[in-house]
């Protein structure tokens, strides 16, 4: 399975004006798609973060990728492990090599990972405060009521059985009110999670934890309320002191195996949000599952804006990870069908689930026409890195600063 | 890769009169060899513990094995995880299914595990106090001097670069003296480890740790000196209080992922001895590597008496486990070439290393003539379970009891 070609495609995809504590999503989100082609002409693909940085990191590995055997590609790059600029590149190459191996030998990626423990991978509705402009079918949502309408539409379209609110946007009391309104509207069987991306103080986090004690129980969690391991641990200790057992989830304090051990010692985080793009690939997420199980920590999955290749890669590893204890995040409903580069078409989310493919490899291949369109869109756009602050200043408030509550 | 046949072979192999704190090895050691045959006629093999218990556990799974796809066999048995009587059976089935998958698709097991990070897997000389009888080429070793002679012979035959002494047999001072004599004889570049299998008190353990402070440094360790997590932690704390950083290794206090977390909290063990036969298979050992790395714990590998199938399975997983930080244990030199059931012949250990096979699957197949001989030996022997105490009473001391020092 010698690799004879390595192609890197920088693409831009439409993105609606979603808000977070970091600012505003630009009209274009950037992704990178890679292809590994073997001497037999089999092609393995992967999708990762976009823009100049990720593409350059991948390009710099070309000489080490060409000529390498796909079954050894990932370990042959082990010396780059721990070098931050290669973190996502190595993961993308692992995914593409697993796709290539699977397509060559006729096995789905989940079989290469040890076998699927589930056919259907649960995903959570990912609700955002949102502006009205753009072409998304979902309208403005800048109030608790607007947000609830959005969630109802998402559930109607995809059947999601749990909901995550991207918070840190409105005043904390309004966000608390949003969750309370979601609970009232959706009933008690839909787990709720709220994620202000670390912009709350310990005090605000405790206030939210207290106010949402019932709403975040039954499978919900409070994600990254405060910044840093120490403040997360203080929130946890404060909540426990009041008898509130709402777990804290994290993909910002706990971002790696290294930080996970510290988190365990300080009890800063009870649910880790894994992400194969960040954590070192699909096998690393499987291993993360075992680490979490060993330490009594729950496992969920983080997402950035992405297309169907990433969604199916997430589905394969989630299907093979016995320890996955929460529905995964996905931005997929925010992307448009017209932008899908997967030749098999947009991947269905039914009943909140993605059915993992049993076809060889990831079970998806490239639609080269659409890929070309998105590459052209990338070429014609000046955007080379995500800058949600600039978008916010341009479209909403010229003096906007990320603030803490 | 549907499994159409499942064959279970109980065998008995020659074993020399090795001593441990548990007593005396019997002249026959028991193993179980399994074969999984696919509808295509490809055969996957594995080797595990022997006697009636392991064979019965495997046999009881027949209806769930036949007809299952090899790529899903292991996860299809996930409900039996955690049921002690199936622990080794599940691991054996995982190894055999990986061998079957690899032989079917033309990939070595290490490639299925993510890729080998090393070609040569280091093993340690496994030295035993030993009686003279039997057919082993190694003679009596019941004194420090006899043991040193044995180690010199093992090193001459296999080129081992590190040495483990199975202790808990002689008076602790004699065993300490043995290690000191080994250090004097072998020089400072050969890491030494000593394993009394938990029969030392905390005080004796501290005495040994103190006496062997220099001898167990430079890559050595003190393995399972005292019994149970609390006493292991007490030994560690006591040694650290005296500035002695000799790591404690364990395969007796730490026997599972569950016990590993407790060990981390109490610092009872700084090196885990993994073993795919016990820990849930090859993938579980890979995951153990990640858990150990995350927690800052070293990783070595445990062994029982075994033939070439187990040795090659150990080599595959060790080759793919980046975090392996110590040479592996193996009893292989104590088994006889005449008993080898691997058709490719006895697996070479050169320079202390086993070269992992790049052939499909485990890279070894069965010698059915030898297998039949060993099955016959099993049938004709009354032994159905290991009983080192009975052997000790029969051959050495009719009143022998396992003692603690």
PDB file of N, CA and C in Angstrom, chain A residues 1 71-72 74-75 78 81 101 105 107 111-119 257-258 260-261 264-265 279 283-284 286-288 290-291 294-295 322-323, chain B residues 1 71-72 74-75 78 81 101 105 107 111-119 257-258 260-261 264-265 279 283-284 286-288 290-291 294-295 322-323:
ATOM      1  N   UNK A   1       0.817  -1.203   0.000  1.00  0.00           N
ATOM      2  CA  UNK A   1       0.000   0.000   0.000  1.00  0.00           C
ATOM      3  C   UNK A   1       0.851   1.253   0.000  1.00  0.00           C
ATOM      4  N   UNK A  71       0.089   1.545   5.885  1.00  0.00           N
ATOM      5  CA  UNK A  71      -0.069   0.892   7.198  1.00  0.00           C
ATOM      6  C   UNK A  71       0.975   1.370   8.199  1.00  0.00           C
ATOM      7  N   UNK A  72       2.001   2.054   7.718  1.00  0.00           N
ATOM      8  CA  UNK A  72       3.038   2.537   8.632  1.00  0.00           C
ATOM      9  C   UNK A  72       3.119   4.049   8.673  1.00  0.00           C
ATOM     10  N   UNK A  74       1.346   6.522   9.928  1.00  0.00           N
ATOM     11  CA  UNK A  74       1.143   7.250  11.180  1.00  0.00           C
ATOM     12  C   UNK A  74       2.330   7.054  12.127  1.00  0.00           C
ATOM     13  N   UNK A  75       2.757   5.820  12.311  1.00  0.00           N
ATOM     14  CA  UNK A  75       3.867   5.606  13.252  1.00  0.00           C
ATOM     15  C   UNK A  75       5.173   6.159  12.697  1.00  0.00           C
ATOM     16  N   UNK A  78       5.921   9.521  14.102  1.00  0.00           N
ATOM     17  CA  UNK A  78       5.801   9.605  15.568  1.00  0.00           C
ATOM     18  C   UNK A  78       6.731  10.658  16.166  1.00  0.00           C
ATOM     19  N   UNK A  81       4.990  13.933  16.937  1.00  0.00           N
ATOM     20  CA  UNK A  81       4.024  13.923  18.021  1.00  0.00           C
ATOM     21  C   UNK A  81       4.468  14.935  19.080  1.00  0.00           C
ATOM     22  N   UNK A 101      -6.394   2.071   3.760  1.00  0.00           N
ATOM     23  CA  UNK A 101      -6.235   0.644   4.128  1.00  0.00           C
ATOM     24  C   UNK A 101      -7.581  -0.067   3.992  1.00  0.00           C
ATOM     25  N   UNK A 105      -8.338  -3.221   1.521  1.00  0.00           N
ATOM     26  CA  UNK A 105      -8.579  -4.603   1.975  1.00  0.00           C
ATOM     27  C   UNK A 105     -10.065  -4.925   2.100  1.00  0.00           C
ATOM     28  N   UNK A 107     -12.390  -3.498   4.228  1.00  0.00           N
ATOM     29  CA  UNK A 107     -12.952  -3.439   5.580  1.00  0.00           C
ATOM     30  C   UNK A 107     -13.317  -2.001   5.937  1.00  0.00           C
ATOM     31  N   UNK A 111     -14.095  -1.492  11.592  1.00  0.00           N
ATOM     32  CA  UNK A 111     -13.540  -2.836  11.780  1.00  0.00           C
ATOM     33  C   UNK A 111     -12.037  -2.762  12.032  1.00  0.00           C
ATOM     34  N   UNK A 112     -11.357  -1.842  11.361  1.00  0.00           N
ATOM     35  CA  UNK A 112      -9.920  -1.674  11.593  1.00  0.00           C
ATOM     36  C   UNK A 112      -9.650  -1.147  12.998  1.00  0.00           C
ATOM     37  N   UNK A 113     -10.631  -0.493  13.564  1.00  0.00           N
ATOM     38  CA  UNK A 113     -10.479   0.060  14.916  1.00  0.00           C
ATOM     39  C   UNK A 113     -10.855  -0.953  15.998  1.00  0.00           C
ATOM     40  N   UNK A 114     -11.271  -2.146  15.602  1.00  0.00           N
ATOM     41  CA  UNK A 114     -11.592  -3.160  16.603  1.00  0.00           C
ATOM     42  C   UNK A 114     -13.034  -3.623  16.540  1.00  0.00           C
ATOM     43  N   UNK A 115     -13.840  -2.950  15.726  1.00  0.00           N
ATOM     44  CA  UNK A 115     -15.231  -3.384  15.583  1.00  0.00           C
ATOM     45  C   UNK A 115     -16.196  -2.375  16.173  1.00  0.00           C
ATOM     46  N   UNK A 116     -17.339  -2.223  15.512  1.00  0.00           N
ATOM     47  CA  UNK A 116     -18.326  -1.260  16.005  1.00  0.00           C
ATOM     48  C   UNK A 116     -19.130  -1.876  17.143  1.00  0.00           C
ATOM     49  N   UNK A 117     -19.348  -1.090  18.167  1.00  0.00           N
ATOM     50  CA  UNK A 117     -20.198  -1.537  19.278  1.00  0.00           C
ATOM     51  C   UNK A 117     -21.603  -0.981  19.118  1.00  0.00           C
ATOM     52  N   UNK A 118     -21.796  -0.098  18.136  1.00  0.00           N
ATOM     53  CA  UNK A 118     -23.130   0.439  17.828  1.00  0.00           C
ATOM     54  C   UNK A 118     -23.178   0.755  16.344  1.00  0.00           C
ATOM     55  N   UNK A 119     -24.361   0.623  15.747  1.00  0.00           N
ATOM     56  CA  UNK A 119     -24.549   0.989  14.343  1.00  0.00           C
ATOM     57  C   UNK A 119     -24.887   2.462  14.204  1.00  0.00           C
ATOM     58  N   UNK A 257      -4.012  14.383  26.418  1.00  0.00           N
ATOM     59  CA  UNK A 257      -3.777  13.379  27.460  1.00  0.00           C
ATOM     60  C   UNK A 257      -2.987  13.986  28.623  1.00  0.00           C
ATOM     61  N   UNK A 258      -2.107  14.913  28.317  1.00  0.00           N
ATOM     62  CA  UNK A 258      -1.293  15.531  29.359  1.00  0.00           C
ATOM     63  C   UNK A 258      -2.182  16.289  30.358  1.00  0.00           C
ATOM     64  N   UNK A 260      -5.302  15.824  30.861  1.00  0.00           N
ATOM     65  CA  UNK A 260      -6.315  14.952  31.453  1.00  0.00           C
ATOM     66  C   UNK A 260      -5.886  14.436  32.821  1.00  0.00           C
ATOM     67  N   UNK A 261      -4.608  14.107  32.963  1.00  0.00           N
ATOM     68  CA  UNK A 261      -4.136  13.603  34.258  1.00  0.00           C
ATOM     69  C   UNK A 261      -4.272  14.689  35.323  1.00  0.00           C
ATOM     70  N   UNK A 264      -7.807  15.001  36.344  1.00  0.00           N
ATOM     71  CA  UNK A 264      -8.236  13.919  37.232  1.00  0.00           C
ATOM     72  C   UNK A 264      -7.814  14.207  38.671  1.00  0.00           C
ATOM     73  N   UNK A 265      -6.588  14.665  38.814  1.00  0.00           N
ATOM     74  CA  UNK A 265      -6.088  14.940  40.168  1.00  0.00           C
ATOM     75  C   UNK A 265      -6.889  16.041  40.843  1.00  0.00           C
ATOM     76  N   UNK A 279      -7.010  15.308  19.026  1.00  0.00           N
ATOM     77  CA  UNK A 279      -6.416  14.407  20.026  1.00  0.00           C
ATOM     78  C   UNK A 279      -5.433  13.410  19.422  1.00  0.00           C
ATOM     79  N   UNK A 283      -7.486   6.341  16.498  1.00  0.00           N
ATOM     80  CA  UNK A 283      -7.015   5.409  17.540  1.00  0.00           C
ATOM     81  C   UNK A 283      -6.789   6.140  18.858  1.00  0.00           C
ATOM     82  N   UNK A 284      -6.349   7.382  18.779  1.00  0.00           N
ATOM     83  CA  UNK A 284      -6.143   8.155  20.014  1.00  0.00           C
ATOM     84  C   UNK A 284      -7.471   8.355  20.744  1.00  0.00           C
ATOM     85  N   UNK A 286     -10.033   6.276  20.617  1.00  0.00           N
ATOM     86  CA  UNK A 286     -10.318   4.972  21.237  1.00  0.00           C
ATOM     87  C   UNK A 286      -9.544   4.837  22.550  1.00  0.00           C
ATOM     88  N   UNK A 287      -8.286   5.223  22.503  1.00  0.00           N
ATOM     89  CA  UNK A 287      -7.460   5.137  23.711  1.00  0.00           C
ATOM     90  C   UNK A 287      -7.965   6.108  24.775  1.00  0.00           C
ATOM     91  N   UNK A 288      -8.401   7.277  24.334  1.00  0.00           N
ATOM     92  CA  UNK A 288      -9.000   8.236  25.267  1.00  0.00           C
ATOM     93  C   UNK A 288     -10.203   7.611  25.970  1.00  0.00           C
ATOM     94  N   UNK A 290     -10.576   4.540  26.794  1.00  0.00           N
ATOM     95  CA  UNK A 290     -10.084   3.663  27.859  1.00  0.00           C
ATOM     96  C   UNK A 290      -9.535   4.470  29.020  1.00  0.00           C
ATOM     97  N   UNK A 291      -8.850   5.557  28.717  1.00  0.00           N
ATOM     98  CA  UNK A 291      -8.319   6.398  29.799  1.00  0.00           C
ATOM     99  C   UNK A 291      -9.481   6.950  30.629  1.00  0.00           C
ATOM    100  N   UNK A 294     -11.023   4.272  32.766  1.00  0.00           N
ATOM    101  CA  UNK A 294     -10.146   3.930  33.881  1.00  0.00           C
ATOM    102  C   UNK A 294     -10.263   4.949  35.004  1.00  0.00           C
ATOM    103  N   UNK A 295     -10.419   6.215  34.632  1.00  0.00           N
ATOM    104  CA  UNK A 295     -10.446   7.281  35.628  1.00  0.00           C
ATOM    105  C   UNK A 295     -11.868   7.653  36.058  1.00  0.00           C
ATOM    106  N   UNK A 322     -16.521   2.021  22.866  1.00  0.00           N
ATOM    107  CA  UNK A 322     -17.494   1.517  23.833  1.00  0.00           C
ATOM    108  C   UNK A 322     -17.802   2.542  24.906  1.00  0.00           C
ATOM    109  N   UNK A 323     -16.806   3.330  25.262  1.00  0.00           N
ATOM    110  CA  UNK A 323     -16.957   4.211  26.425  1.00  0.00           C
ATOM    111  C   UNK A 323     -17.679   5.516  26.123  1.00  0.00           C
TER     112      UNK A 323
ATOM    113  N   UNK B   1     -15.740 -12.558   6.401  1.00  0.00           N
ATOM    114  CA  UNK B   1     -14.863 -13.401   7.224  1.00  0.00           C
ATOM    115  C   UNK B   1     -15.652 -14.165   8.276  1.00  0.00           C
ATOM    116  N   UNK B  71     -14.301  -9.884  12.136  1.00  0.00           N
ATOM    117  CA  UNK B  71     -14.037  -8.472  12.448  1.00  0.00           C
ATOM    118  C   UNK B  71     -14.957  -7.953  13.556  1.00  0.00           C
ATOM    119  N   UNK B  72     -15.992  -8.721  13.874  1.00  0.00           N
ATOM    120  CA  UNK B  72     -16.912  -8.264  14.920  1.00  0.00           C
ATOM    121  C   UNK B  72     -16.921  -9.198  16.119  1.00  0.00           C
ATOM    122  N   UNK B  74     -14.933  -9.902  18.638  1.00  0.00           N
ATOM    123  CA  UNK B  74     -14.576  -9.412  19.973  1.00  0.00           C
ATOM    124  C   UNK B  74     -15.668  -8.508  20.538  1.00  0.00           C
ATOM    125  N   UNK B  75     -16.124  -7.540  19.738  1.00  0.00           N
ATOM    126  CA  UNK B  75     -17.152  -6.636  20.281  1.00  0.00           C
ATOM    127  C   UNK B  75     -18.481  -7.352  20.483  1.00  0.00           C
ATOM    128  N   UNK B  78     -18.928  -8.389  24.031  1.00  0.00           N
ATOM    129  CA  UNK B  78     -18.670  -7.328  25.017  1.00  0.00           C
ATOM    130  C   UNK B  78     -19.487  -7.494  26.291  1.00  0.00           C
ATOM    131  N   UNK B  81     -17.544  -9.051  29.110  1.00  0.00           N
ATOM    132  CA  UNK B  81     -16.483  -8.253  29.696  1.00  0.00           C
ATOM    133  C   UNK B  81     -16.760  -8.080  31.189  1.00  0.00           C
ATOM    134  N   UNK B 101      -8.045 -12.156  10.556  1.00  0.00           N
ATOM    135  CA  UNK B 101      -8.229 -10.964   9.712  1.00  0.00           C
ATOM    136  C   UNK B 101      -6.938 -10.671   8.943  1.00  0.00           C
ATOM    137  N   UNK B 105      -6.559 -10.597   4.892  1.00  0.00           N
ATOM    138  CA  UNK B 105      -6.334  -9.376   4.098  1.00  0.00           C
ATOM    139  C   UNK B 105      -4.865  -9.135   3.774  1.00  0.00           C
ATOM    140  N   UNK B 107      -2.280  -8.516   5.987  1.00  0.00           N
ATOM    141  CA  UNK B 107      -1.581  -7.539   6.835  1.00  0.00           C
ATOM    142  C   UNK B 107      -1.121  -8.200   8.131  1.00  0.00           C
ATOM    143  N   UNK B 111       0.227  -4.208  12.023  1.00  0.00           N
ATOM    144  CA  UNK B 111      -0.370  -3.180  11.151  1.00  0.00           C
ATOM    145  C   UNK B 111      -1.837  -2.966  11.512  1.00  0.00           C
ATOM    146  N   UNK B 112      -2.530  -4.048  11.864  1.00  0.00           N
ATOM    147  CA  UNK B 112      -3.928  -3.907  12.285  1.00  0.00           C
ATOM    148  C   UNK B 112      -4.035  -3.142  13.601  1.00  0.00           C
ATOM    149  N   UNK B 113      -2.967  -3.177  14.376  1.00  0.00           N
ATOM    150  CA  UNK B 113      -2.970  -2.479  15.668  1.00  0.00           C
ATOM    151  C   UNK B 113      -2.539  -1.016  15.533  1.00  0.00           C
ATOM    152  N   UNK B 114      -2.222  -0.587  14.329  1.00  0.00           N
ATOM    153  CA  UNK B 114      -1.840   0.819  14.152  1.00  0.00           C
ATOM    154  C   UNK B 114      -0.448   1.013  13.606  1.00  0.00           C
ATOM    155  N   UNK B 115       0.300  -0.083  13.533  1.00  0.00           N
ATOM    156  CA  UNK B 115       1.650   0.023  12.974  1.00  0.00           C
ATOM    157  C   UNK B 115       2.712  -0.211  14.021  1.00  0.00           C
ATOM    158  N   UNK B 116       3.790  -0.866  13.611  1.00  0.00           N
ATOM    159  CA  UNK B 116       4.862  -1.150  14.568  1.00  0.00           C
ATOM    160  C   UNK B 116       5.751   0.074  14.741  1.00  0.00           C
ATOM    161  N   UNK B 117       6.095   0.354  15.978  1.00  0.00           N
ATOM    162  CA  UNK B 117       7.034   1.442  16.255  1.00  0.00           C
ATOM    163  C   UNK B 117       8.438   0.903  16.447  1.00  0.00           C
ATOM    164  N   UNK B 118       8.570  -0.419  16.467  1.00  0.00           N
ATOM    165  CA  UNK B 118       9.894  -1.061  16.554  1.00  0.00           C
ATOM    166  C   UNK B 118       9.821  -2.403  15.848  1.00  0.00           C
ATOM    167  N   UNK B 119      10.928  -2.830  15.280  1.00  0.00           N
ATOM    168  CA  UNK B 119      10.995  -4.155  14.646  1.00  0.00           C
ATOM    169  C   UNK B 119      11.390  -5.215  15.660  1.00  0.00           C
ATOM    170  N   UNK B 257      -7.617  -2.469  34.578  1.00  0.00           N
ATOM    171  CA  UNK B 257      -7.791  -1.021  34.492  1.00  0.00           C
ATOM    172  C   UNK B 257      -8.429  -0.476  35.769  1.00  0.00           C
ATOM    173  N   UNK B 258      -9.296  -1.256  36.377  1.00  0.00           N
ATOM    174  CA  UNK B 258      -9.973  -0.807  37.592  1.00  0.00           C
ATOM    175  C   UNK B 258      -8.952  -0.561  38.714  1.00  0.00           C
ATOM    176  N   UNK B 260      -5.825  -0.034  38.355  1.00  0.00           N
ATOM    177  CA  UNK B 260      -4.795   0.935  37.964  1.00  0.00           C
ATOM    178  C   UNK B 260      -5.111   2.335  38.478  1.00  0.00           C
ATOM    179  N   UNK B 261      -6.389   2.714  38.436  1.00  0.00           N
ATOM    180  CA  UNK B 261      -6.752   4.052  38.920  1.00  0.00           C
ATOM    181  C   UNK B 261      -6.461   4.172  40.408  1.00  0.00           C
ATOM    182  N   UNK B 264      -2.842   4.595  40.943  1.00  0.00           N
ATOM    183  CA  UNK B 264      -2.373   5.949  40.632  1.00  0.00           C
ATOM    184  C   UNK B 264      -2.634   6.894  41.802  1.00  0.00           C
ATOM    185  N   UNK B 265      -3.827   6.771  42.375  1.00  0.00           N
ATOM    186  CA  UNK B 265      -4.166   7.665  43.486  1.00  0.00           C
ATOM    187  C   UNK B 265      -3.251   7.453  44.686  1.00  0.00           C
ATOM    188  N   UNK B 279      -5.325  -8.876  30.313  1.00  0.00           N
ATOM    189  CA  UNK B 279      -5.857  -7.502  30.305  1.00  0.00           C
ATOM    190  C   UNK B 279      -6.935  -7.287  29.255  1.00  0.00           C
ATOM    191  N   UNK B 283      -5.504  -5.133  21.788  1.00  0.00           N
ATOM    192  CA  UNK B 283      -5.911  -3.723  21.772  1.00  0.00           C
ATOM    193  C   UNK B 283      -5.969  -3.159  23.190  1.00  0.00           C
ATOM    194  N   UNK B 284      -6.364  -3.989  24.136  1.00  0.00           N
ATOM    195  CA  UNK B 284      -6.415  -3.523  25.529  1.00  0.00           C
ATOM    196  C   UNK B 284      -5.012  -3.149  26.018  1.00  0.00           C
ATOM    197  N   UNK B 286      -2.566  -2.041  24.090  1.00  0.00           N
ATOM    198  CA  UNK B 286      -2.282  -0.743  23.455  1.00  0.00           C
ATOM    199  C   UNK B 286      -2.918   0.386  24.251  1.00  0.00           C
ATOM    200  N   UNK B 287      -4.167   0.174  24.641  1.00  0.00           N
ATOM    201  CA  UNK B 287      -4.876   1.197  25.421  1.00  0.00           C
ATOM    202  C   UNK B 287      -4.225   1.372  26.796  1.00  0.00           C
ATOM    203  N   UNK B 288      -3.769   0.266  27.362  1.00  0.00           N
ATOM    204  CA  UNK B 288      -3.047   0.336  28.632  1.00  0.00           C
ATOM    205  C   UNK B 288      -1.818   1.227  28.479  1.00  0.00           C
ATOM    206  N   UNK B 290      -1.492   3.791  26.599  1.00  0.00           N
ATOM    207  CA  UNK B 290      -1.923   5.194  26.641  1.00  0.00           C
ATOM    208  C   UNK B 290      -2.325   5.601  28.057  1.00  0.00           C
ATOM    209  N   UNK B 291      -2.990   4.702  28.773  1.00  0.00           N
ATOM    210  CA  UNK B 291      -3.371   5.022  30.154  1.00  0.00           C
ATOM    211  C   UNK B 291      -2.113   5.259  30.989  1.00  0.00           C
ATOM    212  N   UNK B 294      -0.488   8.535  30.131  1.00  0.00           N
ATOM    213  CA  UNK B 294      -1.263   9.655  30.655  1.00  0.00           C
ATOM    214  C   UNK B 294      -0.987   9.867  32.137  1.00  0.00           C
ATOM    215  N   UNK B 295      -0.815   8.762  32.849  1.00  0.00           N
ATOM    216  CA  UNK B 295      -0.640   8.847  34.297  1.00  0.00           C
ATOM    217  C   UNK B 295       0.831   8.880  34.711  1.00  0.00           C
ATOM    218  N   UNK B 322       3.894   2.103  21.598  1.00  0.00           N
ATOM    219  CA  UNK B 322       4.938   3.124  21.724  1.00  0.00           C
ATOM    220  C   UNK B 322       5.398   3.291  23.164  1.00  0.00           C
ATOM    221  N   UNK B 323       4.483   3.104  24.097  1.00  0.00           N
ATOM    222  CA  UNK B 323       4.781   3.430  25.496  1.00  0.00           C
ATOM    223  C   UNK B 323       5.532   2.335  26.240  1.00  0.00           C
TER     224      UNK B 323
END
